[in-house]
Coordinates of C-alpha atoms in Angstrom, one line a residue:
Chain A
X1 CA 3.2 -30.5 4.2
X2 CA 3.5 -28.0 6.7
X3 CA 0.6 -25.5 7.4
X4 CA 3.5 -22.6 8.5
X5 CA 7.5 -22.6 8.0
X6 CA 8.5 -20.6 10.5
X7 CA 12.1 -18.5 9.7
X8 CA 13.9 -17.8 13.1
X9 CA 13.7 -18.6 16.3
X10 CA 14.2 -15.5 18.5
X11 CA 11.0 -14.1 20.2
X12 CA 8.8 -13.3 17.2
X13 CA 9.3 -16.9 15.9
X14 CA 8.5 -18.6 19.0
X15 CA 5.5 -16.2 19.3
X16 CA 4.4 -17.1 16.3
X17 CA 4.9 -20.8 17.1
X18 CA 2.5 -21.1 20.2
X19 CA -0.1 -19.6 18.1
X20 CA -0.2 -21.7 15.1
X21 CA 0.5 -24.5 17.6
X22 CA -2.9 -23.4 19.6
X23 CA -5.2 -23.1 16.8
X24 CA -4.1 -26.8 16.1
X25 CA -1.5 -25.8 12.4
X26 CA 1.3 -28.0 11.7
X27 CA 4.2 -26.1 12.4
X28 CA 7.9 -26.3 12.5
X29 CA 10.3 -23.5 13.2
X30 CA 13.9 -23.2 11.0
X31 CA 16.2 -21.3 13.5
X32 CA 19.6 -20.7 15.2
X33 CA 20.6 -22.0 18.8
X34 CA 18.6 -19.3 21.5
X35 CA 22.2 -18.4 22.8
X36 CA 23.0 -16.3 19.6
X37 CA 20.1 -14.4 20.2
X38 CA 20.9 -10.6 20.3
X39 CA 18.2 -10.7 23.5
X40 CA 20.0 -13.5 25.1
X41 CA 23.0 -11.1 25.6
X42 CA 21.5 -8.4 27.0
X43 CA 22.2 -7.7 31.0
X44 CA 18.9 -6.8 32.1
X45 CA 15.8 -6.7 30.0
X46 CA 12.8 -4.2 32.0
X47 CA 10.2 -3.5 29.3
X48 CA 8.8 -6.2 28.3
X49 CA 5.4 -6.3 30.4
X50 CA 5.5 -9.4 33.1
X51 CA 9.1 -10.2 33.3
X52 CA 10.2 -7.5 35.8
X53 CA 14.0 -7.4 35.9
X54 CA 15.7 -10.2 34.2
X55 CA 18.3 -10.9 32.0
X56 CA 18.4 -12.0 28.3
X57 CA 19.3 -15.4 28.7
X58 CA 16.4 -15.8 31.6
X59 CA 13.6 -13.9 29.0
X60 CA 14.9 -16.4 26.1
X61 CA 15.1 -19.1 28.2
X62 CA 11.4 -19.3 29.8
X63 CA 10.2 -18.1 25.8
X64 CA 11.9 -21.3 24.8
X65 CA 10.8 -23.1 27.6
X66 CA 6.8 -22.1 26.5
X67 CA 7.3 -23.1 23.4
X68 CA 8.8 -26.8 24.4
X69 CA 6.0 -27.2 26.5
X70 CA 3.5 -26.7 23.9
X71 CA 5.8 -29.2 22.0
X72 CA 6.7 -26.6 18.9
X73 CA 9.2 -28.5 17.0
X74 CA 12.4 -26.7 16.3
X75 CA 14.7 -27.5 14.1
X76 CA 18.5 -25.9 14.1
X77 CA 18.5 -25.5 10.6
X78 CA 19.4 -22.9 7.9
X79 CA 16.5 -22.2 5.5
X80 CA 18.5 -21.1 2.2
X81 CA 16.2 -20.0 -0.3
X82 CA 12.1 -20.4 -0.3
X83 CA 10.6 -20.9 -3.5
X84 CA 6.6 -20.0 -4.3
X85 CA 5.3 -22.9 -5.8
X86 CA 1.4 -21.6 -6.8
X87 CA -0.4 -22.8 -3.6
X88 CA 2.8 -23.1 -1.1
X89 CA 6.3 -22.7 -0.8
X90 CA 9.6 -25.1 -0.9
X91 CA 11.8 -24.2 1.4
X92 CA 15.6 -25.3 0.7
X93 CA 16.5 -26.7 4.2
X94 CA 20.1 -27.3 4.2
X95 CA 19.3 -29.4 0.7
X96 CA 16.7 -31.1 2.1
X97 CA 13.2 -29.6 0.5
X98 CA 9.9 -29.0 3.1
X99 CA 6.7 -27.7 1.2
X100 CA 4.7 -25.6 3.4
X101 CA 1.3 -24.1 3.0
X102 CA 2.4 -20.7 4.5
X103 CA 5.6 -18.7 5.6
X104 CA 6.3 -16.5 8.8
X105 CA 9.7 -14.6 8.6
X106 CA 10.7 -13.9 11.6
X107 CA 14.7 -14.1 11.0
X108 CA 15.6 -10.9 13.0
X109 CA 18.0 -8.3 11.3
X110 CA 19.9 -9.4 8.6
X111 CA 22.5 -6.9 9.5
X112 CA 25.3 -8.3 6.8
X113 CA 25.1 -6.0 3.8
X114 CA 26.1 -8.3 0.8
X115 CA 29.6 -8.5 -0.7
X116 CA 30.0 -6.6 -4.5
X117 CA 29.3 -9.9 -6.9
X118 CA 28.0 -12.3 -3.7
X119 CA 24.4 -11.9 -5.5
X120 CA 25.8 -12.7 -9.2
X121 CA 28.1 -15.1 -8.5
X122 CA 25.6 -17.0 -6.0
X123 CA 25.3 -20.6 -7.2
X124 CA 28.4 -19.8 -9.4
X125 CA 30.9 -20.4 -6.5
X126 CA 29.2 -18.8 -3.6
X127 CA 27.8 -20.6 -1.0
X128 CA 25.9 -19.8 2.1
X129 CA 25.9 -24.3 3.2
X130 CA 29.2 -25.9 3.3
X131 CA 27.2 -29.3 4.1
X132 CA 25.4 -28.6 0.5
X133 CA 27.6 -27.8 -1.3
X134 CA 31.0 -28.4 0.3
X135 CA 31.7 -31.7 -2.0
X136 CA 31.6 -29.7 -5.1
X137 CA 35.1 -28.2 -4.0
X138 CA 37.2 -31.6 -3.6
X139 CA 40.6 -31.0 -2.8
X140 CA 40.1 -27.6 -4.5
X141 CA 40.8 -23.8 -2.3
X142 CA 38.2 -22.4 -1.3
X143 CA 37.5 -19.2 1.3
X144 CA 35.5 -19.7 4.3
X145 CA 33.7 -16.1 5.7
X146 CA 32.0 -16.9 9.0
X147 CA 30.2 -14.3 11.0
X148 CA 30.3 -16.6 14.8
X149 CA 31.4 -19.7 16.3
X150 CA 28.4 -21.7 14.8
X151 CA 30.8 -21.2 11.5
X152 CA 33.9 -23.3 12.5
X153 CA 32.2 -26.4 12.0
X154 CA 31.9 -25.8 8.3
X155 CA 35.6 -24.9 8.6
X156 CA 36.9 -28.4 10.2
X157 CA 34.1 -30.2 7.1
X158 CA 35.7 -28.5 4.5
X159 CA 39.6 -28.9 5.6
X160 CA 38.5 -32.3 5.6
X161 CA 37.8 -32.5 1.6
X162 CA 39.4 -29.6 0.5
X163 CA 43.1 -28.8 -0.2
X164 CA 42.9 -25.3 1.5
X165 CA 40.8 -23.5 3.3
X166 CA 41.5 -19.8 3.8
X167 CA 39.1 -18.3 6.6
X168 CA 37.8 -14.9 7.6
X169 CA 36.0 -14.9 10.9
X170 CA 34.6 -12.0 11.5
X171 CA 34.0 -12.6 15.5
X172 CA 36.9 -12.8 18.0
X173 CA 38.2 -15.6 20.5
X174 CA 38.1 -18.3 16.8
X175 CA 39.2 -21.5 17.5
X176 CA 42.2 -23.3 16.3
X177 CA 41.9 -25.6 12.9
X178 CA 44.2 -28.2 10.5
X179 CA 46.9 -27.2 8.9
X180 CA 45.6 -26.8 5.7
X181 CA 43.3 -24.1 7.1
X182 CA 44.8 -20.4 7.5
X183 CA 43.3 -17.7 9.5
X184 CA 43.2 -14.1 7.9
X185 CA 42.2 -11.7 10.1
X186 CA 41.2 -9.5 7.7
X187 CA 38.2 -7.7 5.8
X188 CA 36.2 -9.5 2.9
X189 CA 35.8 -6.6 0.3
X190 CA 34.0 -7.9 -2.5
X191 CA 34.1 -11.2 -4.8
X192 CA 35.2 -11.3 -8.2
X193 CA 35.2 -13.6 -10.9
X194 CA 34.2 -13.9 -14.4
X195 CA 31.3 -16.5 -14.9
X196 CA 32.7 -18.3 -11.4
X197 CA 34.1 -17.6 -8.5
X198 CA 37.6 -16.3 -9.2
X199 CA 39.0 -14.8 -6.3
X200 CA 37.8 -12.8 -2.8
X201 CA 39.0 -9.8 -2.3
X202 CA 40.2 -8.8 1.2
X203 CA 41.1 -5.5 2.3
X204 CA 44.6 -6.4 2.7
X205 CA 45.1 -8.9 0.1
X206 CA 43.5 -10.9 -2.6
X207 CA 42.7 -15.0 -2.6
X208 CA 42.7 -17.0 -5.3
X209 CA 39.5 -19.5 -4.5
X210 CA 37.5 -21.7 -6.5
X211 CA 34.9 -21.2 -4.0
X212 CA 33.2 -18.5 -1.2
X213 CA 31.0 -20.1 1.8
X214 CA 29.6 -17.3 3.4
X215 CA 28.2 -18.7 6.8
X216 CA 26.3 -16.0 8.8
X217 CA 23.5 -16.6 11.6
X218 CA 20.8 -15.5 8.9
X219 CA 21.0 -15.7 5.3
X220 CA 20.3 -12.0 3.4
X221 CA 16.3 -11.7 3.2
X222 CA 16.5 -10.6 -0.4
X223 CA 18.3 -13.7 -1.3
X224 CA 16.3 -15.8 1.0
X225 CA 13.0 -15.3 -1.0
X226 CA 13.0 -13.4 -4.8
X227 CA 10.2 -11.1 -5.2
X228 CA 9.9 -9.6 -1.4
X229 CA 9.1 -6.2 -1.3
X230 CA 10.9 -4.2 1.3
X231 CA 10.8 -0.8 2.6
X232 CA 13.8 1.1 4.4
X233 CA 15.5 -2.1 4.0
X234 CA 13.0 -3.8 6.3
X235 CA 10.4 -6.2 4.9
X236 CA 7.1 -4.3 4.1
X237 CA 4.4 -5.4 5.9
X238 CA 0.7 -4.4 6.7
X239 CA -1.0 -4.0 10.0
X240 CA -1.6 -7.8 9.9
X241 CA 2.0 -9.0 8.9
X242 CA 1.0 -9.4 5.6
X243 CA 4.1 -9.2 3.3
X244 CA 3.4 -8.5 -0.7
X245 CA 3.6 -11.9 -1.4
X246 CA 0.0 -14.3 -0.6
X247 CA 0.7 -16.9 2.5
X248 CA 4.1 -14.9 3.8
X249 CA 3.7 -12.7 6.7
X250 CA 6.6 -11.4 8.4
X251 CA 7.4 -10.3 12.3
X252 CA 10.1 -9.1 14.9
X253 CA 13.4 -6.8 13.8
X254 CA 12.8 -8.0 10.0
X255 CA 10.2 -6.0 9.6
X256 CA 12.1 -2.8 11.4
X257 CA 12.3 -0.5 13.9
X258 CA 11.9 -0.5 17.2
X259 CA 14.1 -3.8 17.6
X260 CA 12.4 -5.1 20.8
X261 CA 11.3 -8.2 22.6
X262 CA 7.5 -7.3 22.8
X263 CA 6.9 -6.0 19.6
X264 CA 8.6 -9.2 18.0
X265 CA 6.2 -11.2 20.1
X266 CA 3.2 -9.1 19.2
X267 CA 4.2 -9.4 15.8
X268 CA 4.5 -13.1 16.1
X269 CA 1.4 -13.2 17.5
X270 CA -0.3 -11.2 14.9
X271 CA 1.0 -12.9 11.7
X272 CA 0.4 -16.7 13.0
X273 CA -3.4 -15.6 13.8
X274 CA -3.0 -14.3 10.1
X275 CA -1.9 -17.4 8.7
X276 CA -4.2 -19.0 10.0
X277 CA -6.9 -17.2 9.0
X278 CA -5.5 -17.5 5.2
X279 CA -5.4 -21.2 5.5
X280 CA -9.1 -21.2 6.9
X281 CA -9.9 -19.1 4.0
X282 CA -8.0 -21.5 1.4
X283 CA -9.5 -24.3 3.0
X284 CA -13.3 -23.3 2.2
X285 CA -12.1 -22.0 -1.5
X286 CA -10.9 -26.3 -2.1
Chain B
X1 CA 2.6 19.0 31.6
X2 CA 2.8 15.0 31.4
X3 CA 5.4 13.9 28.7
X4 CA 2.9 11.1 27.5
X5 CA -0.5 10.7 28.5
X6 CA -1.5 7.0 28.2
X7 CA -5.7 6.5 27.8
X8 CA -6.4 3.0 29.2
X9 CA -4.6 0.4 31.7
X10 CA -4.9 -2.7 30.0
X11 CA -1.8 -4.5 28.2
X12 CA -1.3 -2.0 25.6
X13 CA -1.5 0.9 28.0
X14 CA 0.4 -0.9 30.5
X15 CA 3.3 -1.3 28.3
X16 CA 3.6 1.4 26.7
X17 CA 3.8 3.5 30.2
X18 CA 6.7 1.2 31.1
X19 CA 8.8 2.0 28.3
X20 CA 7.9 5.6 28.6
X21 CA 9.2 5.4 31.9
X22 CA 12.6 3.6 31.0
X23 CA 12.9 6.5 28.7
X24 CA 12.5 9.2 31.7
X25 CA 9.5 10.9 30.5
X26 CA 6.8 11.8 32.9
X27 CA 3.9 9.4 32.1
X28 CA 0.4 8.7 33.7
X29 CA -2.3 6.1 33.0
X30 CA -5.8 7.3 33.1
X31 CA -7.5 3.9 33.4
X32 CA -10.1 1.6 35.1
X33 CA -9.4 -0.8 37.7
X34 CA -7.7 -4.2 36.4
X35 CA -10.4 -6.1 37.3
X36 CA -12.4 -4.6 34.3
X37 CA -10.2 -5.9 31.9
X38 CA -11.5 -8.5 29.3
X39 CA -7.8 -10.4 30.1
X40 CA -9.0 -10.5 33.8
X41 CA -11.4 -12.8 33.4
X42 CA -10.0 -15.6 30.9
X43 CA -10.0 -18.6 32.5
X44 CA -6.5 -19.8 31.3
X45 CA -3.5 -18.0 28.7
X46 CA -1.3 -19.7 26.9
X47 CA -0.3 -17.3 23.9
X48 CA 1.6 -14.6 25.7
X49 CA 5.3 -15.7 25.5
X50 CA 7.0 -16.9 28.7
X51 CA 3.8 -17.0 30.6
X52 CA 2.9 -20.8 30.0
X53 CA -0.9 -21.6 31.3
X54 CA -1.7 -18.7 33.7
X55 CA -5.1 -17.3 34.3
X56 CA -6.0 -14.1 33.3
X57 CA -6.1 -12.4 36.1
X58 CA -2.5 -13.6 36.9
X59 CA -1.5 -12.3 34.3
X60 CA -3.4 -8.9 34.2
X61 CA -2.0 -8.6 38.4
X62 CA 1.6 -9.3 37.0
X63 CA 1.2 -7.1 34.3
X64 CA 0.0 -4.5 37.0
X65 CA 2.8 -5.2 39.3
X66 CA 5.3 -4.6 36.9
X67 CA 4.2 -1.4 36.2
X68 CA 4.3 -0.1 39.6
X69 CA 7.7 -1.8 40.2
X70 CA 8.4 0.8 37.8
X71 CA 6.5 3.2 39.7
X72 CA 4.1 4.0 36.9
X73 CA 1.3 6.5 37.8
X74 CA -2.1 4.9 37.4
X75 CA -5.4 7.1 37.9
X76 CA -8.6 5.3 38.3
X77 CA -10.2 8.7 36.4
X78 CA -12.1 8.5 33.2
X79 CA -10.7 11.3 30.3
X80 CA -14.0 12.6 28.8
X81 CA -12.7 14.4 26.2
X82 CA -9.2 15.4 24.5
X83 CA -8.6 18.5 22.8
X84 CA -5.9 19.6 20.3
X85 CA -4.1 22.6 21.4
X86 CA -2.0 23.4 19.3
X87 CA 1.5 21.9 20.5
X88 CA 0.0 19.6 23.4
X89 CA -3.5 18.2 24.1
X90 CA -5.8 19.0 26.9
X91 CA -7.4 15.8 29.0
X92 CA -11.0 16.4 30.6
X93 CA -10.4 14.0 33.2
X94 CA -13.4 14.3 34.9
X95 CA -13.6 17.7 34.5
X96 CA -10.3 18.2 36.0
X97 CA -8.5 19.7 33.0
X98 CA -4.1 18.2 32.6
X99 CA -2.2 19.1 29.7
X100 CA 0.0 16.4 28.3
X101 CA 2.8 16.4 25.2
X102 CA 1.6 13.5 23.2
X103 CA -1.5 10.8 23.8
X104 CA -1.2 7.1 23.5
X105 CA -4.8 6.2 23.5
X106 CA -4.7 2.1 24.7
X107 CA -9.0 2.5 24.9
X108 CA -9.8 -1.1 24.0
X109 CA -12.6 -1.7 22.1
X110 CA -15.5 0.5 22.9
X111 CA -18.1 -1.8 22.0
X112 CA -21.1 0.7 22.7
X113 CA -22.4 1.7 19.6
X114 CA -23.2 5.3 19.8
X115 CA -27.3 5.8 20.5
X116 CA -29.2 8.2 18.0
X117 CA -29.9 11.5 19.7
X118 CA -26.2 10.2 21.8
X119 CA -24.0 12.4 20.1
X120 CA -25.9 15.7 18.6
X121 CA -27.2 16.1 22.8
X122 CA -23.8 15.3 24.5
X123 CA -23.6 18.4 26.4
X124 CA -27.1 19.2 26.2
X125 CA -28.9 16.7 28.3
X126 CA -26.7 13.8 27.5
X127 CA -23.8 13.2 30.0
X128 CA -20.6 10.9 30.1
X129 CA -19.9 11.5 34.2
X130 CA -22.1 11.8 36.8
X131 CA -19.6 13.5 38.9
X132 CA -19.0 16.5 37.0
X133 CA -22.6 17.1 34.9
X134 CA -24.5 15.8 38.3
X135 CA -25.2 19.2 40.2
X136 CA -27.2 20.7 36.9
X137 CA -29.8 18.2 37.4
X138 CA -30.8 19.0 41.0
X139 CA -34.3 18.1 41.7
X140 CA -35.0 16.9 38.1
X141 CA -35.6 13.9 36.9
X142 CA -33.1 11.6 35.2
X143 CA -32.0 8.5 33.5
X144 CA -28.8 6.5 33.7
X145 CA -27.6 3.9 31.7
X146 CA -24.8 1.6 33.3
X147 CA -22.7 -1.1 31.5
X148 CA -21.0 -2.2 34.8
X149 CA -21.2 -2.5 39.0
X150 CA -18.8 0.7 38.7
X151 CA -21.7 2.7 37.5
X152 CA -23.9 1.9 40.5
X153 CA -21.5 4.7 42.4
X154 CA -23.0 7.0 39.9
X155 CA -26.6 6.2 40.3
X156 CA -26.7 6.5 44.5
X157 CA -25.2 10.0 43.7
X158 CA -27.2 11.4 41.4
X159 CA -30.1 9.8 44.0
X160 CA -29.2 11.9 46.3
X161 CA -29.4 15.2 44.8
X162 CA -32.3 14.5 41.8
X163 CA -35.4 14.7 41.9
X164 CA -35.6 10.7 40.8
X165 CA -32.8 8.2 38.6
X166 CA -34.7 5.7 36.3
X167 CA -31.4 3.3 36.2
X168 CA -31.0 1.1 33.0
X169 CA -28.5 -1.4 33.8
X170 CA -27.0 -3.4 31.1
X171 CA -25.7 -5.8 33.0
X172 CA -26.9 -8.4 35.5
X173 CA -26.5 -8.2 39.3
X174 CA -26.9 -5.3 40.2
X175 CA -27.0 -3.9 43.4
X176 CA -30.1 -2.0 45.3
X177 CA -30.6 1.6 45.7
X178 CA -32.5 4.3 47.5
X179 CA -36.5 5.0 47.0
X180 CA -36.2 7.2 44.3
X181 CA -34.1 5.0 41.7
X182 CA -36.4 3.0 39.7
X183 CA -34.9 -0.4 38.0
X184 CA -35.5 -1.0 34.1
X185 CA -34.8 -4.0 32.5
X186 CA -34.9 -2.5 29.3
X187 CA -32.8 -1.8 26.3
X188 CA -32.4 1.9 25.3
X189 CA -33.3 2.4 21.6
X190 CA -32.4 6.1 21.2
X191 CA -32.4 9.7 22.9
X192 CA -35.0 12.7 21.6
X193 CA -35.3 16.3 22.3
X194 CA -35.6 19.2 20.4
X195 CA -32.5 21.3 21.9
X196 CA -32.0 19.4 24.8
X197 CA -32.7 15.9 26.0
X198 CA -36.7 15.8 26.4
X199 CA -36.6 11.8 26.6
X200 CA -35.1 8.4 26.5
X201 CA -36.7 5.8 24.2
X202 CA -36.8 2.6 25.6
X203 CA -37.7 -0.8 23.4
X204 CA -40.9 -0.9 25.9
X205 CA -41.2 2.4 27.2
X206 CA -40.2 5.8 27.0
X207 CA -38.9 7.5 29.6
X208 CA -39.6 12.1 30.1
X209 CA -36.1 12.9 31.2
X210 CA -34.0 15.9 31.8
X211 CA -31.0 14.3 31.4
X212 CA -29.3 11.3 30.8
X213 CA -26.2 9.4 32.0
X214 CA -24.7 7.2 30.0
X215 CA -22.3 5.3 32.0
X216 CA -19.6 3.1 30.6
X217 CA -16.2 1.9 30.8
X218 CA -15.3 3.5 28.1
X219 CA -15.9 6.5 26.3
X220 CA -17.1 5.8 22.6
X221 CA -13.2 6.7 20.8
X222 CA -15.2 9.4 18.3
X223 CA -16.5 11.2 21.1
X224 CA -13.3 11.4 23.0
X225 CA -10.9 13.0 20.5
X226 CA -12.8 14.5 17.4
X227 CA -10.7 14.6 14.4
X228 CA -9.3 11.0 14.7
X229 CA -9.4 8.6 11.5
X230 CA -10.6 5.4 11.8
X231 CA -10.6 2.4 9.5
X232 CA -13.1 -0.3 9.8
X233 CA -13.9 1.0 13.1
X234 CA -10.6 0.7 14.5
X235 CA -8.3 3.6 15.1
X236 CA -6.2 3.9 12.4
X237 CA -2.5 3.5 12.6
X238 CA 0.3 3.3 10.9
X239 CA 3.3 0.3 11.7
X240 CA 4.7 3.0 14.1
X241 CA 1.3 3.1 15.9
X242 CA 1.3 6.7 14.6
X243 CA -2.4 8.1 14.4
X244 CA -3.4 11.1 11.6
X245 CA -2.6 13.5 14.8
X246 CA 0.8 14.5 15.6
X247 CA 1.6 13.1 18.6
X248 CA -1.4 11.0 19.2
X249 CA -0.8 7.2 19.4
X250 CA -2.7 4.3 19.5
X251 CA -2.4 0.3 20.8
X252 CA -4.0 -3.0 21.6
X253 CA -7.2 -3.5 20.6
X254 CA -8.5 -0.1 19.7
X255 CA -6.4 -0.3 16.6
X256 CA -8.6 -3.6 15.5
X257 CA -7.8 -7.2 15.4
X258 CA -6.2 -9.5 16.3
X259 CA -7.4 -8.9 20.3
X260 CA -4.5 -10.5 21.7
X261 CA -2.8 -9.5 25.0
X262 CA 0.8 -10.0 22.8
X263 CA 0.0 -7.6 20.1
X264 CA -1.4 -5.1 22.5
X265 CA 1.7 -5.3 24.7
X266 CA 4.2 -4.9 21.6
X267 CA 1.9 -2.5 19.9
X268 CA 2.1 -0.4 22.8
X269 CA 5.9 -0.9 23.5
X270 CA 6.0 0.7 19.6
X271 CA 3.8 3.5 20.9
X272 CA 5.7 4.8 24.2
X273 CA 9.2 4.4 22.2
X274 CA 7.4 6.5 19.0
X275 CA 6.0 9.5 21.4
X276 CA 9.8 9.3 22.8
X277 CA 11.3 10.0 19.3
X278 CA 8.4 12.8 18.7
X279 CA 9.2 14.6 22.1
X280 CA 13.1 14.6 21.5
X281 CA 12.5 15.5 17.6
X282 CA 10.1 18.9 19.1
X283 CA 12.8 19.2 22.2
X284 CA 15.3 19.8 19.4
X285 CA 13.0 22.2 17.1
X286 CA 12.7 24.3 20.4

């Protein structure tokens, strides 16, 4: 079991990920590739203290490269749901299930508002993991909504096993895809369907699916883990990171304004030393 | 008038003049001399990301560098005392008086704990600079109590124009003075006098003074701005580093645990960019 899950991998993950690995906790982050980092783009980064002018990709780069040298394992999976189990959490890994003693969410802005009827009809057609739950849809139609590049793979897996595959990228410069998969460049307006998945609704026209992937960098917080509180649609959180719910602490943009590097990394800091004082404490209660 | 007045030059202060600056506002550190800092002297850093096993004091100087890369205005001056007037505060810095917009107060922790008699006779017998409170002790005789080698300036001054300096340092190593400067190694236990300092209590002596000197790098945080809340001896803050005093700000370690270099610098990031929304919110009332 791990001692801390860590959600994300931008700077308040990787933060937090040096810290728990110092004070000698199992940990493992869940994250995207550092290039789709919002940091990683930026031209010129000035303000965060000790890296005088450089760029995005340098700052990520040498907070990856800290992290690799203190051997934090990273994995480039999607976490897409965390249970509370009592005394730790399940986290749904791609299907795969990880128990962990405590949580850090550090899984940036989840700036995708959700589609009308993507909550309901979750699990009822909707699908955020194509790997998961792609064989469900056999050579049925199903819509594809990705929100980046990282989203065409699922495209080629599920023109492989399913009759059609309509899909919406909402990114420029897609790639190109089998004939049984057509590109609408168009605007997903809400999902409909009576006890399933009936049909996405695009701004321009309407699909008739049996299913809706919806692949985005980060999965929507308030689906990611049920009973969350949040405040100004950022996750509420104390002066230590603590969130409302025991063993999950949250840093970085999730937690809200200002969206910078150093905070996210202060933040990270903050909740691992946290977590790690929880687990000290849990340890002497055993 | 100073845009944002920034109380200490460790990480917290450090960073949050940086971003002050990126934001054009007219900032200035009052602080001590880098060496001071706790950081300074740690033998080896791992937890600040993209700074992978550097010594404290490279990472203190690069801190420092990158602040006056940015030509950030540092001031080896000690702020007394703060007072709220009204729209802006007014700075004692060693008796030089410098109005400023807001306060970000980056302190550390004051570890002295306050002697009795300390506070009810500050101003009447018991002084926190040498410099300014010196020239009403001519010919008297006084005591000084020193946490550092930077108070030992303090003490050949005051030799110089008092009668004679009993000098309590609290530290080891220290240097040698003039005829008149006689060398406890004592611990002081508490200040007495009926309206004004009549003596210093010693755990084995007592000492008839008509002043003393208490000499420290810091200035205890509930003498230096009256008013502010604190919680469990920390400064007490909200997520937005927001004190209980419009425009006053706090970050890094005076705001209470964890003491981490990471949280000071991102705590302080949140600070500077929070006293930039306050200045444009009043530039707009105005």
């Amino acid at each position: 079991m791990l001692d801390i899950a860590i959600i994300g991998s931008g700077p308040a993950g990787l933060s937090a990920a040096i810290n728990g690995v110092i004070r000698n906790k199992k940990v493992k982050i869940f994250g995207n590739d550092i290039s789709t980092s919002y940091l990683y783009k930026a031209e010129r980064v000035d303000n965060y203290l000790g890296m005088f002018g450089v760029t995005g990709r340098e700052m990520m780069e040498s907070f990856y490269s800290h992290a690799k040298e203190m051997n934090v394992e990273i994995e480039n999976k999607k976490v897409l749901e965390i249970f509370p189990m009592g005394d730790f959490y399940m986290l749904n890994v791609e299907n795969e299930f990880i128990e962990a003693k405590t949580v850090i969410l550090a899984n940036g802005i989840t700036k995708a508002n959700t589609l009308p009827g993507e909550e309901v009809l979750l699990g009822r057609g909707v699908s955020y993991c194509a790997t998961c739950d792609g064989p469900l849809y056999r050579e049925k139609t199903v819509a594809l909504i990705g929100d980046s590049k990282h989203a065409e793979e699922d495209v080629n897996y599920l023109s492989e096993i399913c009759e059609k595959v309509y899909y919406i990228p909402l990114y420029k410069d897609f790639g190109t895809f089998g004939e049984n998969v057509a590109i609408l460049a168009d605007r997903p307006k809400s999902i409909a369907g009576e006890n399933f998945v009936e049909k996405l609704v695009l701004k321009d026209s309407e699909l008739e699916v049996s299913g809706v992937f919806i692949i985005k960098e980060s999965i929507p917080t308030t689906q990611l883990l049920k009973g969350l509180e949040f405040e100004d649609k950022a996750i509420k959180v104390n002066n230590f990171m603590e969130t409302n719910m025991p063993g999950v602490y949250a840093a970085g943009d999730c937690t809200g304004r200002p969206y910078q590097a150093a905070k996210a990394v202060g933040q990270g800091t903050t909740a691992a030393l946290q977590a790690v004082s929880y687990l000290h404490a849990k340890e002497k209660e055993a």
